[in-house]
CSV table of N, CA and C in Angstrom, one decimal:
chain,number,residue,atom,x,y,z
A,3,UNK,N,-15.1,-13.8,-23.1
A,3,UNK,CA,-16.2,-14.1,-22.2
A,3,UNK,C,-16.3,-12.9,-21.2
A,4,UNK,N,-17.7,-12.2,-21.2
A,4,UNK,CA,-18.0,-11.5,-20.1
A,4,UNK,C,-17.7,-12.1,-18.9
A,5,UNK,N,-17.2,-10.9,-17.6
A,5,UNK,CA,-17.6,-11.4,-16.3
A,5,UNK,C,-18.1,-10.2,-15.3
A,6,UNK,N,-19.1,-10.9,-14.9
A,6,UNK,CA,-20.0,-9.9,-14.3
A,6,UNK,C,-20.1,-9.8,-12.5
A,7,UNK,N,-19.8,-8.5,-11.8
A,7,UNK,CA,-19.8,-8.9,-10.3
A,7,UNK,C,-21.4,-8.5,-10.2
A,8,UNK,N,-22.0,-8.9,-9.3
A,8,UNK,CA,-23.2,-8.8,-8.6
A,8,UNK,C,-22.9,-8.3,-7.1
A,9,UNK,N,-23.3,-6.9,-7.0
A,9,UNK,CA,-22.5,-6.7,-5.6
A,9,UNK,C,-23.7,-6.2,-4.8
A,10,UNK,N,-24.3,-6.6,-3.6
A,10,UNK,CA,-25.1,-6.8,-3.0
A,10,UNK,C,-24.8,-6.6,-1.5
A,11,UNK,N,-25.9,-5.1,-0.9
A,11,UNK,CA,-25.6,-4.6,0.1
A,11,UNK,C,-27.1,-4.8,0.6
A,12,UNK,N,-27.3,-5.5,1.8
A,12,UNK,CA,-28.3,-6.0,1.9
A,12,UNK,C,-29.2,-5.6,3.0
A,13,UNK,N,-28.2,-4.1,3.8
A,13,UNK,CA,-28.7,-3.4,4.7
A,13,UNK,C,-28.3,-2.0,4.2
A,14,UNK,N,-28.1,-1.8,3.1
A,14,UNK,CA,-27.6,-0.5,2.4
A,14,UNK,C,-28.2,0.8,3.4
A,15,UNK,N,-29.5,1.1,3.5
A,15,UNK,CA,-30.5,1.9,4.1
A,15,UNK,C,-29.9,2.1,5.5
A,16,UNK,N,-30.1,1.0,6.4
A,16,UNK,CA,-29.3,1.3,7.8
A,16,UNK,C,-28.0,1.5,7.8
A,17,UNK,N,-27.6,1.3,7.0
A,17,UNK,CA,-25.4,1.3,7.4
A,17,UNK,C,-25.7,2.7,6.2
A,18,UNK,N,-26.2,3.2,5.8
A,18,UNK,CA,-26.0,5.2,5.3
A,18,UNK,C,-26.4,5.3,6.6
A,19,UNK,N,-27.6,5.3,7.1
A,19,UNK,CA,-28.0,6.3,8.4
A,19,UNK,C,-26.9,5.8,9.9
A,20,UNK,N,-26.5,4.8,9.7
A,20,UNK,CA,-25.5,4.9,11.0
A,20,UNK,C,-24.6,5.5,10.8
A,21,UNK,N,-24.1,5.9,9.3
A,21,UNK,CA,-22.6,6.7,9.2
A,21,UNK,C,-22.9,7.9,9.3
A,22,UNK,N,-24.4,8.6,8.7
A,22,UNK,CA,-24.8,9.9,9.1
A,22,UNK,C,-25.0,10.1,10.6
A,23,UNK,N,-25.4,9.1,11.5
A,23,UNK,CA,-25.7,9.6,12.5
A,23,UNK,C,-25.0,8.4,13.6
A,24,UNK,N,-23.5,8.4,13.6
A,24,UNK,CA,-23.0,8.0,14.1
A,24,UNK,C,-22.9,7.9,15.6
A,25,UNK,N,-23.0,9.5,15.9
A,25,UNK,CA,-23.3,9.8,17.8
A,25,UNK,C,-24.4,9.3,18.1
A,26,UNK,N,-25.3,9.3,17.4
A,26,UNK,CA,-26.8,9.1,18.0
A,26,UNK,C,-27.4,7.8,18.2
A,27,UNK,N,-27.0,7.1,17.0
A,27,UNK,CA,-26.8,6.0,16.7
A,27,UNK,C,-25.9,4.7,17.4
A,28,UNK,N,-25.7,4.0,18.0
A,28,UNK,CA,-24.9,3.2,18.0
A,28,UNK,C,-24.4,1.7,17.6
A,29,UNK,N,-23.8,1.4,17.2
A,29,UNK,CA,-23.8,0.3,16.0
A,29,UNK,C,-24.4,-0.7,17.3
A,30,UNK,N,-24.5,-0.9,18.5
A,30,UNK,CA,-24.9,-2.1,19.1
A,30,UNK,C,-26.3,-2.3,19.4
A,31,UNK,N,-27.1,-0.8,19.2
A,31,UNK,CA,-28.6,-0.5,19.2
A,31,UNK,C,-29.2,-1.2,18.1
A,32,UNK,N,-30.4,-1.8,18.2
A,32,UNK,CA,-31.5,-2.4,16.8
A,32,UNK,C,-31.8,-0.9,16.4
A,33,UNK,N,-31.8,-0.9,14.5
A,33,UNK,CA,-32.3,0.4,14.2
A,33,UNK,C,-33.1,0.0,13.0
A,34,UNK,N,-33.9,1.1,13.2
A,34,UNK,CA,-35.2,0.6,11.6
A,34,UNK,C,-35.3,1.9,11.6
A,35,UNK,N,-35.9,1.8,10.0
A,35,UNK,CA,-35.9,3.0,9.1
A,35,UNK,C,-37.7,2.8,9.4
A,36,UNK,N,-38.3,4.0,9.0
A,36,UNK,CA,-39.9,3.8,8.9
A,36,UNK,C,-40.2,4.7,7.7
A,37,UNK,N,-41.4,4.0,7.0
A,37,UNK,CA,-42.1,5.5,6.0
A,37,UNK,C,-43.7,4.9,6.5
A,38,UNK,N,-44.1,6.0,6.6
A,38,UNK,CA,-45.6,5.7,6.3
A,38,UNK,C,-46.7,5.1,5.2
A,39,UNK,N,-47.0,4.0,5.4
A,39,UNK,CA,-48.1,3.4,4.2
A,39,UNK,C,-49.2,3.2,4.4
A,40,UNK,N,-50.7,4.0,3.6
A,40,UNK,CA,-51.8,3.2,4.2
A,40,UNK,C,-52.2,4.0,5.3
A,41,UNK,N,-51.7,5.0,5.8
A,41,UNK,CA,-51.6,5.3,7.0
A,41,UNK,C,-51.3,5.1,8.1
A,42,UNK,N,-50.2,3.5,8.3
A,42,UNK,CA,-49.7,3.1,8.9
A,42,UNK,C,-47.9,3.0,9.0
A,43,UNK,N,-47.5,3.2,9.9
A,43,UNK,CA,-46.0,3.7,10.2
A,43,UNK,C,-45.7,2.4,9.9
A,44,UNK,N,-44.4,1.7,9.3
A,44,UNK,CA,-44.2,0.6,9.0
A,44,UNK,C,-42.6,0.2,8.5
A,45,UNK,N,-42.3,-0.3,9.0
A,45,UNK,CA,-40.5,-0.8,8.9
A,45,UNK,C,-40.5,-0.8,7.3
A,46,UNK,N,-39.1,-0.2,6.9
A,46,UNK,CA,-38.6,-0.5,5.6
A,46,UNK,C,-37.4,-0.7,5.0
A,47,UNK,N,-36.5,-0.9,6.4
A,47,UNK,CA,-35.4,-1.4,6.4
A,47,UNK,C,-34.8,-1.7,7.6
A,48,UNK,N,-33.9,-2.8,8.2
A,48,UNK,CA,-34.0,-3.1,9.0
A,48,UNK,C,-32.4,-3.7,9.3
A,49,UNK,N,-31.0,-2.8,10.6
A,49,UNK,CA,-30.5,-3.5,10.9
A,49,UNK,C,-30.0,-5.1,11.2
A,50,UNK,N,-28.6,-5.5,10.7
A,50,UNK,CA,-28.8,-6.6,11.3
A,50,UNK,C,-29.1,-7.4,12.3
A,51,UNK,N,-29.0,-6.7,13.5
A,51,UNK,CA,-29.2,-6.6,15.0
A,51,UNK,C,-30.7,-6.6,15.1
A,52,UNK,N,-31.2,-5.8,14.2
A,52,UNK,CA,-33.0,-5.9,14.7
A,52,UNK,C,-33.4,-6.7,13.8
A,53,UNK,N,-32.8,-7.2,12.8
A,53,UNK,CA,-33.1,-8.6,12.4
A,53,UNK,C,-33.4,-9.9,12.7
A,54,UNK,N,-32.2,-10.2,13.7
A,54,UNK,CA,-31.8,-10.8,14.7
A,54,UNK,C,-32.7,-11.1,15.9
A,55,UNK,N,-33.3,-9.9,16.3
A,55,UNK,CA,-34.6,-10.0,17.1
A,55,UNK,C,-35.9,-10.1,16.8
A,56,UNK,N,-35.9,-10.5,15.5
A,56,UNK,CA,-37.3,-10.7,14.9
A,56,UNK,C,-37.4,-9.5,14.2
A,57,UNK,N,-37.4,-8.3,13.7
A,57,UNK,CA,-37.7,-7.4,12.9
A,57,UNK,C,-37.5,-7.7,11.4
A,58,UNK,N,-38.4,-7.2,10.5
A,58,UNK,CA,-38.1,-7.1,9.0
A,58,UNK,C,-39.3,-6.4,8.7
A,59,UNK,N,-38.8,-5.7,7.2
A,59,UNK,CA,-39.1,-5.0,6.3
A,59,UNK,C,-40.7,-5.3,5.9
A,60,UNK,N,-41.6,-4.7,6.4
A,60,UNK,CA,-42.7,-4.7,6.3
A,60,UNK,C,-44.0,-4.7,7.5
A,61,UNK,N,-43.0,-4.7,8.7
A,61,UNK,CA,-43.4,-5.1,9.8
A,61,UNK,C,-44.2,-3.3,10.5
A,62,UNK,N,-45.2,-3.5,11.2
A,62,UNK,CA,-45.6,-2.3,11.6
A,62,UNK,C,-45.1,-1.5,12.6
A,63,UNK,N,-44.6,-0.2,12.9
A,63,UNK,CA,-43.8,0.4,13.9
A,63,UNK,C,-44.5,-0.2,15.0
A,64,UNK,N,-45.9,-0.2,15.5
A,64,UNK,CA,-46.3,-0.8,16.5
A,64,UNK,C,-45.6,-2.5,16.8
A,65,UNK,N,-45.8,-2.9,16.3
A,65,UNK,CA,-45.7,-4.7,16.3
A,65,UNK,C,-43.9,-4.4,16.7
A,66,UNK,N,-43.2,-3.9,16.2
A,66,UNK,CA,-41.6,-4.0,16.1
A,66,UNK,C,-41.1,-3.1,17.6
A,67,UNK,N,-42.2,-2.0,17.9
A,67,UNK,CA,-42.1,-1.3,19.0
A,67,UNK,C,-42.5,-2.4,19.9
A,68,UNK,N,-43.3,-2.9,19.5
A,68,UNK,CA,-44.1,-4.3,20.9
A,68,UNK,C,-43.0,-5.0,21.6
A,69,UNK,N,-42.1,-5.7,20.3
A,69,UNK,CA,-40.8,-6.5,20.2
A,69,UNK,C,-39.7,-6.2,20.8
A,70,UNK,N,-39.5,-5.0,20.6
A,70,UNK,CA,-38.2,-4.0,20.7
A,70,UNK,C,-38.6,-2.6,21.4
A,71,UNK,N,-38.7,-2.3,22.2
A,71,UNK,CA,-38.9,-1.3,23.0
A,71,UNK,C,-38.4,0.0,22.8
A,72,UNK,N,-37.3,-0.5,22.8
A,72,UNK,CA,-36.1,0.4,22.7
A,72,UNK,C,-35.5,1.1,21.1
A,73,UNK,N,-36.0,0.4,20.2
A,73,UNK,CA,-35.5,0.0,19.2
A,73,UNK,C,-35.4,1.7,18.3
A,74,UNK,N,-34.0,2.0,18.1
A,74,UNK,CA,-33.6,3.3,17.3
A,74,UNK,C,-34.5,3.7,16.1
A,75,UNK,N,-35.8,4.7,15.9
A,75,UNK,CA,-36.1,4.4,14.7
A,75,UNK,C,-36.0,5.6,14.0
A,76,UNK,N,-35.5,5.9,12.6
A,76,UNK,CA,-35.1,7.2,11.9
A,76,UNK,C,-36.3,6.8,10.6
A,77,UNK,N,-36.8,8.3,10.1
A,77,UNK,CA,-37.3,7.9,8.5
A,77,UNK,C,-36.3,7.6,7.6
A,78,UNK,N,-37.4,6.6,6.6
A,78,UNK,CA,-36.6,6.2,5.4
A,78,UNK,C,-36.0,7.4,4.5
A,79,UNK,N,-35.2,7.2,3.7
A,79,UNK,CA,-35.4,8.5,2.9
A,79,UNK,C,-34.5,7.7,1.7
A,80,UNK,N,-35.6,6.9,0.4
A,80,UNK,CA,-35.2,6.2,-0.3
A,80,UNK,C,-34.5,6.9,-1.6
A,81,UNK,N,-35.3,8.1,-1.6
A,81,UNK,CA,-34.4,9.7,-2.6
A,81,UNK,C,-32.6,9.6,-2.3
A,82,UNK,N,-32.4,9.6,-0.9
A,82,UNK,CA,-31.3,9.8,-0.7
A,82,UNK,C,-30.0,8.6,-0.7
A,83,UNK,N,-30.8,7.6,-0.8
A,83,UNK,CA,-30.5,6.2,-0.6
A,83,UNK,C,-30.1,5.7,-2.3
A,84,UNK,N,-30.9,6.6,-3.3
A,84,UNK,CA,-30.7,6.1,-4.6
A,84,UNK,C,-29.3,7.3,-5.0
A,85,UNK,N,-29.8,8.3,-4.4
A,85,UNK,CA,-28.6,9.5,-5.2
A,85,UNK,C,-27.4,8.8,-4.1
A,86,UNK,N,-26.6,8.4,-2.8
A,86,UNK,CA,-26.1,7.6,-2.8
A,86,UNK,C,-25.3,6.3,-3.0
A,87,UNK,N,-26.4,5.8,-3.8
A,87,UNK,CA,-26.0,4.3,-4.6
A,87,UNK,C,-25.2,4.8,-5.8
A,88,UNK,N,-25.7,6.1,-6.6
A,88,UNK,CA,-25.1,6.3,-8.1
A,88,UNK,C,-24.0,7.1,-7.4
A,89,UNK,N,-23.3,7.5,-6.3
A,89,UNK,CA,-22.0,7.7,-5.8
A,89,UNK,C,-21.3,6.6,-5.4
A,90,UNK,N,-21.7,5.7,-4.8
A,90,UNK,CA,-21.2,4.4,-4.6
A,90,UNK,C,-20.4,3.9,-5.7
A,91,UNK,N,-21.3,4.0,-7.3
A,91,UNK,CA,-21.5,3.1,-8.0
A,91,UNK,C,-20.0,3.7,-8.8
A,92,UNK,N,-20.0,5.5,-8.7
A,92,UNK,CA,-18.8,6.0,-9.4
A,92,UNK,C,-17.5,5.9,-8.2
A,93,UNK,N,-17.6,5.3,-7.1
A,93,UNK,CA,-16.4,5.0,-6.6
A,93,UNK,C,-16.1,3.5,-6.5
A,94,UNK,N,-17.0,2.8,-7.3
A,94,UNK,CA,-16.5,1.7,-7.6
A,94,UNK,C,-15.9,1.4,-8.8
A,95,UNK,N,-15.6,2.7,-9.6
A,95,UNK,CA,-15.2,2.5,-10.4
A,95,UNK,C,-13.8,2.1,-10.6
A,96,UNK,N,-13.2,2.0,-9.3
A,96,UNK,CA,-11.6,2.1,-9.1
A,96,UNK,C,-11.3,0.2,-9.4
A,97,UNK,N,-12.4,-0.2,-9.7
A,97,UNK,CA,-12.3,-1.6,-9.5
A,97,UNK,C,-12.3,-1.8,-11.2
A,98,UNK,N,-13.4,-1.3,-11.7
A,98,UNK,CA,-13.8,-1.7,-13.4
A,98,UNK,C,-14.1,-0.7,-14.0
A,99,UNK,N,-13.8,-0.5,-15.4
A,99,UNK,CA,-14.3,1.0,-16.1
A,99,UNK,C,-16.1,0.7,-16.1
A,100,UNK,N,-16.8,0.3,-16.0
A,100,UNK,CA,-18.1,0.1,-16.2
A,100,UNK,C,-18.9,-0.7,-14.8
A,101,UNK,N,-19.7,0.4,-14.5
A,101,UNK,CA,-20.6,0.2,-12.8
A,101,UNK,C,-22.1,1.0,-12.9
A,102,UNK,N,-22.4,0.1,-12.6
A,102,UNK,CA,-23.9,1.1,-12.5
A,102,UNK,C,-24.9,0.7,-11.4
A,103,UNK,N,-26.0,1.3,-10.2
A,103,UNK,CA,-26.6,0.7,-9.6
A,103,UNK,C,-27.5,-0.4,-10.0
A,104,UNK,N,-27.8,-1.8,-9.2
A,104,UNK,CA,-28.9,-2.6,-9.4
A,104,UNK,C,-29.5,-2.4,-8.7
A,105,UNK,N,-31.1,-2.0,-9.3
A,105,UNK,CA,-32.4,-2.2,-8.2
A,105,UNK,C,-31.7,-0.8,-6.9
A,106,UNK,N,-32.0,-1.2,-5.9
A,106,UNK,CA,-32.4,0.2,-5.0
A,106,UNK,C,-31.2,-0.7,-3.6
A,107,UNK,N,-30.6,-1.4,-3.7
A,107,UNK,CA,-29.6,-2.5,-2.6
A,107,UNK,C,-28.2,-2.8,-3.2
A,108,UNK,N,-28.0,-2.5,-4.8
A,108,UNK,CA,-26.7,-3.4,-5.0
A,108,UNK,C,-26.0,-2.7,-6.5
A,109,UNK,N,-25.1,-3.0,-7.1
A,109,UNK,CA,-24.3,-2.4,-8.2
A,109,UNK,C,-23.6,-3.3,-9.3
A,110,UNK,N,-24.2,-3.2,-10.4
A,110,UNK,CA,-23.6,-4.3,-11.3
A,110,UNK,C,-22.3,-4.0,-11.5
A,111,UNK,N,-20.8,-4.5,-11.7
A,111,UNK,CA,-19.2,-4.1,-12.2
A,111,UNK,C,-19.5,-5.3,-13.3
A,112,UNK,N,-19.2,-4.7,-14.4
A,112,UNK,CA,-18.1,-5.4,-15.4
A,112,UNK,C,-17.1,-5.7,-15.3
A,113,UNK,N,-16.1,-6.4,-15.1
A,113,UNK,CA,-15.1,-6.8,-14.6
A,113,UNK,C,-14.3,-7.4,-15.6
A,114,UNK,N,-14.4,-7.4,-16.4
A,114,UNK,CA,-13.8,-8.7,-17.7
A,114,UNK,C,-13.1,-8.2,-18.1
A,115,UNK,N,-12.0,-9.1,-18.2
A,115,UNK,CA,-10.3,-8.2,-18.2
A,115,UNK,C,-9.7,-7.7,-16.7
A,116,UNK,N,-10.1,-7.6,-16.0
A,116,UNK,CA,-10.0,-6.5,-14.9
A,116,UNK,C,-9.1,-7.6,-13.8
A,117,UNK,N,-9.5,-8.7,-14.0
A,117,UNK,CA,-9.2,-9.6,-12.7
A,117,UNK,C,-7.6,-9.2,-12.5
A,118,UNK,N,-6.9,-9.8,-13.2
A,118,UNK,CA,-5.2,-9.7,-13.6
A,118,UNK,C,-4.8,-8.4,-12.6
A,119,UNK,N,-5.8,-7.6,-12.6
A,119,UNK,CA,-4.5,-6.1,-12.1
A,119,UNK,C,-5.4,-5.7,-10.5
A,120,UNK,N,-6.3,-7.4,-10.3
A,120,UNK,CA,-6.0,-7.7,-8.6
A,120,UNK,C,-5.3,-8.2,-8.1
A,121,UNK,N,-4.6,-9.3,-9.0
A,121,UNK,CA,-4.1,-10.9,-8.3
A,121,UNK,C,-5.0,-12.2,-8.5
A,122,UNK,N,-6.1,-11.8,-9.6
A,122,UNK,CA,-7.1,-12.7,-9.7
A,122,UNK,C,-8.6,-12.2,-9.3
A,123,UNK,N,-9.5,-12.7,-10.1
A,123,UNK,CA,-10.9,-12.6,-9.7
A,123,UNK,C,-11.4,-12.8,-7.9
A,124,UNK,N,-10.8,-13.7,-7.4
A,124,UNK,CA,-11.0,-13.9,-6.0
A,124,UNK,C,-10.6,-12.6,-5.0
A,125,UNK,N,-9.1,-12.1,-5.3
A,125,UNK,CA,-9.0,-11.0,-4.9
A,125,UNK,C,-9.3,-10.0,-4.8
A,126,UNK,N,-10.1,-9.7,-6.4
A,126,UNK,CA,-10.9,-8.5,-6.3
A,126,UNK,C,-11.8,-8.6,-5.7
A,127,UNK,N,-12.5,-9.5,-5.5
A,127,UNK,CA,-13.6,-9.4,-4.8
A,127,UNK,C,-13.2,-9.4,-3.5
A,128,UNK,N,-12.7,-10.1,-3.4
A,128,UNK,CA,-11.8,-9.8,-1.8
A,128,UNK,C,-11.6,-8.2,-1.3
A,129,UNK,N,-11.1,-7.5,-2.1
A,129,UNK,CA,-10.6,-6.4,-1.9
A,129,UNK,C,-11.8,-5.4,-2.1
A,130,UNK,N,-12.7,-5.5,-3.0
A,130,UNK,CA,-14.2,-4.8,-2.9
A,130,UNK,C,-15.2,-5.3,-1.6
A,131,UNK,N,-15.2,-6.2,-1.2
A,131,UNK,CA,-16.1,-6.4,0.0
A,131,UNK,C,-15.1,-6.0,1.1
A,132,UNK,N,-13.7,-5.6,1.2
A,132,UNK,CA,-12.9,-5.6,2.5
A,132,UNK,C,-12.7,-3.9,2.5
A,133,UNK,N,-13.3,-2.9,1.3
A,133,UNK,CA,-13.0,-1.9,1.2
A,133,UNK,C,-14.3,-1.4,1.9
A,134,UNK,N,-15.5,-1.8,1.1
A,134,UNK,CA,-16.7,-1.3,1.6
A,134,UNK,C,-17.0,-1.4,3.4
A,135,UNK,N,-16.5,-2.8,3.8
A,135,UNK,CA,-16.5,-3.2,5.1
A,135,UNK,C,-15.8,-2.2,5.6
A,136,UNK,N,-14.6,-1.4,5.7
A,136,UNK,CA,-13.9,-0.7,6.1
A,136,UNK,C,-14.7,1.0,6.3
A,137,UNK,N,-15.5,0.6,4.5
A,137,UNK,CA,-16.6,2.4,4.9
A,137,UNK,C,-18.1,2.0,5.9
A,138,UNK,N,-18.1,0.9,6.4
A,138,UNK,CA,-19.4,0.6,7.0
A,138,UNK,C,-20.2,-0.1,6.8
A,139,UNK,N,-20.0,-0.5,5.5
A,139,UNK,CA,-21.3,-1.1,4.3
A,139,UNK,C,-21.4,-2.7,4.6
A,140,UNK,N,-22.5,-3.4,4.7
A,140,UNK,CA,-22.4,-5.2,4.8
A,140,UNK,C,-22.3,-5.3,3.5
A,141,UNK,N,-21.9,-6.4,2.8
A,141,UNK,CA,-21.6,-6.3,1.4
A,141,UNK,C,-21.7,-7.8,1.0
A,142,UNK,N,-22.2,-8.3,-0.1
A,142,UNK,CA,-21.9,-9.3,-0.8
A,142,UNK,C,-21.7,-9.4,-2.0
A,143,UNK,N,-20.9,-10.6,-2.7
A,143,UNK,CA,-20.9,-10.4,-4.0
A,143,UNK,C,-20.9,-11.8,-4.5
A,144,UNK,N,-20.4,-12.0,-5.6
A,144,UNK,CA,-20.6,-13.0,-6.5
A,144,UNK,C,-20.5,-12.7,-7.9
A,145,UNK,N,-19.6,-13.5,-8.4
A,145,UNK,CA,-18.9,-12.9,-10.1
A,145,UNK,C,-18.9,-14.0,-11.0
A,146,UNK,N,-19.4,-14.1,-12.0
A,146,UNK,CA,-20.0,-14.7,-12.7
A,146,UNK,C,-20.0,-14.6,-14.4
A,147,UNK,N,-20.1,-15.6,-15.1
A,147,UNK,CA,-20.6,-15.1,-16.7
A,147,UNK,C,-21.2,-14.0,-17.3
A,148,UNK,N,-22.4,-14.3,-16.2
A,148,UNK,CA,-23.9,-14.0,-16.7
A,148,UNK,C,-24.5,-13.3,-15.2
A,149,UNK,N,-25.0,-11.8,-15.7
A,149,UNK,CA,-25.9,-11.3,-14.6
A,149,UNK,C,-26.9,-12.0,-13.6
A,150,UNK,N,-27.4,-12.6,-14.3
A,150,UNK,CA,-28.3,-13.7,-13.3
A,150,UNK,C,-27.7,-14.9,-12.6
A,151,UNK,N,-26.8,-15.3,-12.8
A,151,UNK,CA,-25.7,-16.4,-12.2
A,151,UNK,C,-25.1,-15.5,-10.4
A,152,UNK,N,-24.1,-14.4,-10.9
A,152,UNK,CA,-24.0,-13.6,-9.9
A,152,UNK,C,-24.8,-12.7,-9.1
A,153,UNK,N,-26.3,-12.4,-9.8
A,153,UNK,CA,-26.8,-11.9,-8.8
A,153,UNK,C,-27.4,-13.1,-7.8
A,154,UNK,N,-28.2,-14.1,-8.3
A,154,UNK,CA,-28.4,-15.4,-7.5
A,154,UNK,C,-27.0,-16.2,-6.8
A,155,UNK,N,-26.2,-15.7,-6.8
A,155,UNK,CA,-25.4,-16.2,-6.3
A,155,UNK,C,-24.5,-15.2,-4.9
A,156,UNK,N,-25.0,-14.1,-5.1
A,156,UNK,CA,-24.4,-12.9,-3.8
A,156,UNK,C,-25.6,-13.0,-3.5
A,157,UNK,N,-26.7,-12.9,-3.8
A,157,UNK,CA,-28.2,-13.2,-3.0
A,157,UNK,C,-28.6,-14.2,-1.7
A,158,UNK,N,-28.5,-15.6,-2.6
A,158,UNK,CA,-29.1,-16.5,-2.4
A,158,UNK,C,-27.7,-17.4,-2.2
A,159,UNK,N,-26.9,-17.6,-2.4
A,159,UNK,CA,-25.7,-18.4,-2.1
A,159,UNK,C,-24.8,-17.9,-0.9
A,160,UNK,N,-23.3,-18.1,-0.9
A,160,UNK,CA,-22.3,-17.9,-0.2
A,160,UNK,C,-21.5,-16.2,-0.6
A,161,UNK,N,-22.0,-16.1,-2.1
A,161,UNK,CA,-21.4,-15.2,-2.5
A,161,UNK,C,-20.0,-15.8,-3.4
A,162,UNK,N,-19.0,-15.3,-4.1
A,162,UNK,CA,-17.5,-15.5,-4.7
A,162,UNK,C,-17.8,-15.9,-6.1
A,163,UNK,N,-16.2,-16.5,-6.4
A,163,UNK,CA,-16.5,-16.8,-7.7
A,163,UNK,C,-17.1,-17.7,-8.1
A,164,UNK,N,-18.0,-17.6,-9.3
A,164,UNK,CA,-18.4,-18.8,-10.0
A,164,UNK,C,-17.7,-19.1,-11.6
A,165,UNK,N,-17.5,-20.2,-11.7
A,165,UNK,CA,-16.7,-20.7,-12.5
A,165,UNK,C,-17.1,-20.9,-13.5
């Protein structure tokens, strides 16, 4: 039986730009990414902290500047954000021989077989969300049968194992 991690970074975009720009940046500031759409400047990623204050992903730099005054804003740069993910995705390989990025936020691991040379499936995942947490990254997961069980379940649930 396959088992599959779903690993889900759900501010991927702001936690790369706070590690790049650590001095400038401060982790207790609201920060949003912007790209231009339409001809309109417009949020496309958004700290958890300016989340928190009402900000998200779609929102117009005006409206979020209205909100947030203050609010840290850097451009998106989604090119850099994907050639990062497939680095991510080869230092997770310390976890499973097979990883690959999901979507443009998160990284599928094969894990089957793998659990044992954590201490258990709980562990590993333990030890992958407490590693990433350590490089900066918010992280969720959820390990599963079936890809769609764990990705709805580091999504939309608590995250861990499903049985």
């Amino acid at each position: 039986m396959r088992r599959i991690v779903s690993l889900w970074l759900p501010h991927w975009q702001t936690d790369l730009e706070r590690r790049r720009t650590s001095v400038s940046v401060k982790r207790s500031e609201p920060l949003g990414l912007s790209a231009e759409t339409g001809g309109t400047a417009r949020l496309v990623a958004v700290c958890p902290h300016a989340q928190g204050l009402g900000l998200h992903p779609g929102m117009t730099l005006t409206d979020a500047r209205a909100l947030i005054p203050d609010l840290a804003v850097r451009p998106a740069d989604p090119a850099g954000a994907a050639r990062r993910l497939e680095k991510l995705a080869d230092w997770a390989l310390r976890f499973t021989p097979w990883c690959a990025p999901a979507g443009t936020d998160g990284l599928w691991l094969d894990v089957t077989g793998c659990g044992h040379l954590f201490g258990g499936e709980s562990a590993l995942l333990a030890r992958l969300i407490a590693r990433l947490g350590r490089l900066g990254f918010t992280a969720r997961a959820a390990l599963a049968d079936t890809p769609g069980a764990a990705w709805a379940v580091a999504r939309f649930g608590s995250g861990g194992v499903v049985a």
